[in-house]
């Protein structure tokens, strides 16, 4: 586990400019946060009976990954003056939901992917039935875990977090994005539909991560809305860059099947706008996201600035 | 919709003894409650974009069904002196979760069922991908809906309801039961494993329905635990009777494939204990459930008594 995280952080070091002397080391920061989150996830979903179910949940949940969503959640909480312990259960919940969406999206009846994060997908190891059920358990547990494990925050704010997460996951978020995505395969769709897919399938959960972190940190409404704008922008950029990486990187570099979009004749930003224009769109989205952080203390905002740049310039 | 409910109520009339003059008409009660719940479900999940997703969710959610879980939730709330409006969102959530579990359990990689409630199963109509995603959306929305729509109850109690529901659905409840159920097919299992499956796969959600109703109605701890015992008993009885009906009823009578357990060589109560002894077990469970209601006003407890008898003597 530690090795995977360290590799991610190393790859990151080459891409994110962190000004020397700025007093903020993004690599160390991400490694530390990933350690914290991995430990919390390991504790939240321990191995128990029924063995296969928990093995399957843990196989995907503890498979490394960049822990971008938890990092965003914790950073937002801290930026608004909260204690990160208050946001840790929600940060874990974001990763549970993300993992569930990967397990279900990889199924034969959906994207039919055999590899994820450089390993066989969940259903390849445990079978389709267990993969579906593991996803269900992770989804259900994400809400339960927030309700059960969040400490030091008013119950009203915890309920609001559950609403935000629900909206991000369900038929007005992630699931809606996946449905329109599936229905758009082998079809010409315009930028509006593509944007709808990206906003729902990817940005919604990044938005929930940031906004929930801010809510749990005690942020006021104006701050929450600023951070919402930040997160929607980096969420959309994240997916535009995913489209770009699918074309430019190999399966080995990605840790998942490359050129998948081309293979299924999927509409992407590069296909609609070309590669250069797509890169410009991503850059502009990242710039606008960072601009939302202008009003905050520079040192306090450094993690969210770096996370935005990391998403903007990542290579996998 | 109304016709289906009326049919259920008619079938019910012949089986449940409601003493004349007791001032409680179970049929009218169930029809009224089903109307209330169906309206609330229709409002909670309206038809919108993406069309196919919402059609698929509504196809299964509004397919009739007996609304036993919502009825239990509302009755428990009322029994402890609460306003049923406070429990209505949770009552709907129980039905959303129940529907999700039916959609996912019916999938080809699980129980592979073509018929449910007398109609083609969700994946038969909308495809496996949409069926999986509809289930995910209903599951996620069940938690969101409780957090968003529950009014007039302290946020602490609402959080507790979310925890109860999460435990009932996830890897310590419904999902765990389904995993052990799948793993027990074509295998000889003992009464302990069979009990584990029934308790988790069926009783857990009936327990959550009753307990959450009581929590939302403002019940104290002792009352909650009494009602928990009531609900676990009727939940286990519900499944023992399901095992019995699988052997004794036709596909037409059940509205789902009959003799399914025999076909897949599944261990059931009738198989382990014989038909007569299984019926005795179910009766005893129901009697013990009803005994939990002894301390309550007879008229107030009438709906839960009748629901227990309905579950104990139902024919489909």
Coordinates of N, CA, C and O in Angstrom, one line a residue, chain B residues 182-260:
Chain B
X182 N -26.3 -16.9 -1.5 CA -25.7 -17.4 -2.8 C -24.6 -18.5 -2.5 O -24.6 -19.5 -3.2
X183 N -23.8 -18.3 -1.5 CA -22.8 -19.3 -1.2 C -23.3 -20.6 -0.7 O -22.6 -21.6 -0.6
X184 N -24.6 -20.6 -0.3 CA -25.2 -21.8 0.3 C -26.0 -22.6 -0.7 O -26.5 -23.7 -0.4
X185 N -26.1 -22.1 -1.9 CA -26.8 -22.9 -3.0 C -26.1 -24.2 -3.3 O -24.9 -24.2 -3.3
X186 N -26.8 -25.2 -3.6 CA -26.2 -26.5 -3.9 C -25.3 -27.0 -2.8 O -24.3 -27.7 -3.1
X187 N -25.7 -26.7 -1.6 CA -24.8 -27.1 -0.5 C -25.8 -27.4 0.7 O -26.8 -26.9 0.8
X188 N -25.4 -28.4 1.5 CA -26.1 -28.7 2.7 C -25.7 -27.7 3.8 O -24.6 -27.6 4.2
X189 N -26.7 -26.9 4.2 CA -26.3 -26.0 5.4 C -27.3 -26.3 6.5 O -28.4 -26.8 6.4
X190 N -26.8 -26.0 7.7 CA -27.6 -26.3 8.9 C -28.5 -25.1 9.3 O -28.6 -24.1 8.6
X191 N -29.3 -25.3 10.4 CA -30.3 -24.4 10.8 C -29.6 -23.0 11.2 O -30.2 -22.0 11.0
X192 N -28.4 -23.1 11.7 CA -27.7 -21.8 12.1 C -27.4 -20.9 10.9 O -27.7 -19.7 11.0
X193 N -26.9 -21.5 9.8 CA -26.6 -20.8 8.6 C -27.9 -20.3 8.0 O -28.0 -19.1 7.6
X194 N -28.9 -21.1 8.0 CA -30.2 -20.7 7.4 C -30.8 -19.6 8.2 O -31.3 -18.6 7.6
X195 N -30.7 -19.6 9.5 CA -31.2 -18.6 10.3 C -30.5 -17.3 10.1 O -31.0 -16.2 10.0
X196 N -29.1 -17.4 9.9 CA -28.3 -16.2 9.6 C -28.8 -15.6 8.3 O -28.9 -14.3 8.3
X197 N -29.0 -16.4 7.3 CA -29.5 -15.8 6.0 C -30.8 -15.1 6.2 O -31.0 -14.0 5.8
X198 N -31.8 -15.8 6.8 CA -33.1 -15.2 7.0 C -33.1 -13.9 7.8 O -33.8 -13.0 7.5
X199 N -32.3 -14.0 8.9 CA -32.2 -12.8 9.8 C -31.7 -11.6 9.0 O -32.2 -10.5 9.2
X200 N -30.6 -11.9 8.3 CA -30.0 -10.7 7.6 C -30.7 -10.3 6.3 O -30.9 -9.2 6.0
X201 N -31.1 -11.3 5.5 CA -31.7 -11.0 4.2 C -33.1 -10.5 4.3 O -33.5 -9.7 3.5
X202 N -33.8 -10.9 5.3 CA -35.2 -10.4 5.4 C -35.5 -9.7 6.7 O -36.1 -8.6 6.7
X203 N -35.2 -10.3 7.9 CA -35.6 -9.7 9.1 C -34.9 -8.3 9.4 O -35.6 -7.4 9.9
X204 N -33.7 -8.1 8.9 CA -33.0 -6.9 9.2 C -33.7 -5.6 8.7 O -33.8 -4.6 9.4
X205 N -34.3 -5.7 7.5 CA -35.0 -4.5 7.0 C -36.4 -4.4 7.7 O -36.9 -3.2 7.9
X206 N -37.0 -5.5 8.0 CA -38.3 -5.3 8.8 C -38.0 -4.8 10.2 O -38.7 -3.9 10.7
X207 N -36.9 -5.2 10.8 CA -36.4 -4.6 12.0 C -36.2 -3.1 11.9 O -36.7 -2.3 12.7
X208 N -35.4 -2.7 10.9 CA -35.1 -1.3 10.7 C -36.4 -0.5 10.5 O -36.6 0.6 11.0
X209 N -37.4 -1.1 9.8 CA -38.7 -0.4 9.5 C -39.4 -0.1 10.8 O -39.8 1.1 11.1
X210 N -39.5 -1.1 11.7 CA -40.2 -0.9 13.0 C -39.4 0.0 13.9 O -39.9 0.9 14.5
X211 N -38.1 -0.3 14.1 CA -37.2 0.4 15.0 C -37.1 1.9 14.6 O -37.2 2.8 15.4
X212 N -37.0 2.2 13.3 CA -36.9 3.6 12.8 C -38.2 4.3 13.0 O -38.2 5.5 13.4
X213 N -39.3 3.6 12.8 CA -40.6 4.2 13.1 C -40.7 4.6 14.6 O -41.2 5.7 14.9
X214 N -40.3 3.7 15.4 CA -40.3 4.0 16.9 C -39.4 5.2 17.2 O -39.7 6.0 18.0
X215 N -38.2 5.2 16.7 CA -37.2 6.3 17.0 C -37.8 7.6 16.5 O -37.8 8.6 17.3
X216 N -38.4 7.6 15.3 CA -39.0 8.9 14.8 C -40.2 9.3 15.5 O -40.6 10.5 15.6
X217 N -40.9 8.3 16.2 CA -42.1 8.6 17.0 C -41.7 9.1 18.4 O -42.6 9.5 19.2
X218 N -40.4 9.1 18.7 CA -40.0 9.6 20.0 C -39.9 8.5 21.1 O -39.9 8.9 22.3
X219 N -39.8 7.2 20.7 CA -39.9 6.2 21.8 C -38.6 6.2 22.7 O -37.6 6.6 22.2
X220 N -38.8 5.7 23.9 CA -37.6 5.5 24.8 C -36.9 4.2 24.5 O -37.4 3.4 23.7
X221 N -35.8 4.0 25.1 CA -34.9 2.9 24.7 C -35.6 1.5 25.0 O -35.5 0.6 24.2
X222 N -36.3 1.4 26.1 CA -36.9 0.1 26.5 C -38.0 -0.2 25.5 O -38.1 -1.4 25.0
X223 N -38.7 0.8 25.0 CA -39.8 0.5 24.0 C -39.1 0.1 22.7 O -39.6 -0.8 22.0
X224 N -38.1 0.8 22.3 CA -37.4 0.5 21.0 C -36.9 -0.9 21.1 O -37.1 -1.7 20.1
X225 N -36.4 -1.4 22.2 CA -35.9 -2.8 22.2 C -37.0 -3.8 22.2 O -36.8 -4.9 21.6
X226 N -38.1 -3.5 22.8 CA -39.3 -4.4 22.8 C -39.7 -4.5 21.3 O -40.0 -5.6 20.8
X227 N -39.8 -3.4 20.6 CA -40.3 -3.4 19.2 C -39.2 -4.1 18.3 O -39.6 -4.6 17.3
X228 N -38.0 -4.0 18.7 CA -36.9 -4.6 18.0 C -37.2 -6.2 18.0 O -37.1 -6.9 17.0
X229 N -37.4 -6.6 19.2 CA -37.7 -8.1 19.4 C -38.9 -8.5 18.6 O -38.9 -9.5 17.9
X230 N -40.0 -7.7 18.6 CA -41.2 -7.9 17.8 C -40.8 -8.1 16.3 O -41.2 -9.0 15.7
X231 N -40.0 -7.1 15.8 CA -39.7 -7.1 14.4 C -38.8 -8.2 13.9 O -39.0 -8.7 12.8
X232 N -37.8 -8.5 14.7 CA -36.9 -9.6 14.4 C -37.7 -10.9 14.2 O -37.6 -11.7 13.3
X233 N -38.6 -11.1 15.2 CA -39.5 -12.3 15.2 C -40.4 -12.4 13.9 O -40.4 -13.4 13.2
X234 N -41.1 -11.2 13.6 CA -41.9 -11.3 12.4 C -41.1 -11.4 11.2 O -41.5 -12.0 10.2
X235 N -39.9 -10.8 11.2 CA -39.0 -10.9 10.1 C -38.5 -12.3 9.8 O -38.5 -12.8 8.6
X236 N -38.2 -13.0 10.8 CA -37.8 -14.4 10.7 C -39.0 -15.2 10.2 O -38.9 -16.1 9.3
X237 N -40.1 -15.0 10.8 CA -41.4 -15.7 10.4 C -41.7 -15.4 9.0 O -42.0 -16.4 8.2
X238 N -41.5 -14.2 8.6 CA -41.8 -13.8 7.2 C -41.0 -14.7 6.2 O -41.6 -15.2 5.2
X239 N -39.8 -15.0 6.5 CA -38.9 -15.8 5.6 C -39.2 -17.3 5.7 O -39.2 -18.0 4.7
X240 N -39.5 -17.7 7.0 CA -39.9 -19.1 7.1 C -41.1 -19.4 6.2 O -41.2 -20.4 5.5
X241 N -42.1 -18.4 6.3 CA -43.3 -18.6 5.5 C -43.0 -18.5 4.0 O -43.6 -19.2 3.2
X242 N -42.0 -17.6 3.6 CA -41.6 -17.6 2.2 C -41.1 -18.9 1.8 O -41.4 -19.4 0.7
X243 N -40.3 -19.6 2.6 CA -39.8 -20.9 2.3 C -41.0 -21.9 2.1 O -41.0 -22.7 1.2
X244 N -42.0 -21.8 3.0 CA -43.2 -22.6 2.9 C -44.0 -22.4 1.7 O -44.4 -23.3 0.9
X245 N -44.2 -21.1 1.3 CA -45.0 -20.7 0.2 C -44.4 -21.2 -1.1 O -45.0 -21.6 -2.1
X246 N -43.0 -21.2 -1.1 CA -42.3 -21.6 -2.3 C -42.7 -23.0 -2.7 O -42.7 -23.4 -3.9
X247 N -42.9 -23.8 -1.7 CA -43.2 -25.3 -1.9 C -44.7 -25.4 -2.2 O -45.1 -26.3 -3.0
X248 N -45.6 -24.6 -1.5 CA -47.0 -24.9 -1.5 C -47.8 -24.1 -2.6 O -48.9 -24.5 -2.9
X249 N -47.2 -23.0 -3.1 CA -48.0 -22.2 -4.0 C -47.5 -22.3 -5.4 O -46.3 -22.7 -5.7
X250 N -48.3 -21.8 -6.4 CA -47.9 -21.8 -7.8 C -47.3 -20.4 -8.1 O -47.4 -19.4 -7.4
X251 N -46.6 -20.4 -9.3 CA -46.0 -19.1 -9.8 C -47.1 -18.0 -9.9 O -46.9 -16.9 -9.5
X252 N -48.3 -18.4 -10.3 CA -49.4 -17.5 -10.5 C -49.8 -16.9 -9.2 O -50.0 -15.7 -9.0
X253 N -49.9 -17.8 -8.2 CA -50.4 -17.3 -6.8 C -49.3 -16.4 -6.2 O -49.7 -15.5 -5.5
X254 N -48.1 -16.7 -6.5 CA -47.0 -15.9 -5.8 C -46.7 -14.6 -6.5 O -46.2 -13.7 -5.9
X255 N -46.9 -14.6 -7.8 CA -46.5 -13.4 -8.6 C -45.0 -13.4 -8.9 O -44.4 -12.5 -9.3
X256 N -44.3 -14.5 -8.5 CA -42.9 -14.7 -8.8 C -42.7 -16.3 -9.0 O -43.6 -17.0 -8.6
X257 N -41.6 -16.6 -9.5 CA -41.3 -18.0 -9.8 C -41.4 -18.9 -8.6 O -40.8 -18.7 -7.6
X258 N -42.3 -19.9 -8.6 CA -42.5 -20.8 -7.5 C -41.5 -22.0 -7.6 O -40.9 -22.2 -8.7
X259 N -41.4 -22.8 -6.6 CA -40.5 -24.0 -6.5 C -39.1 -23.7 -6.9 O -38.3 -24.5 -7.3
X260 N -38.7 -22.4 -6.8 CA -37.4 -21.9 -7.1 C -36.4 -22.5 -6.2 O -35.3 -22.9 -6.6

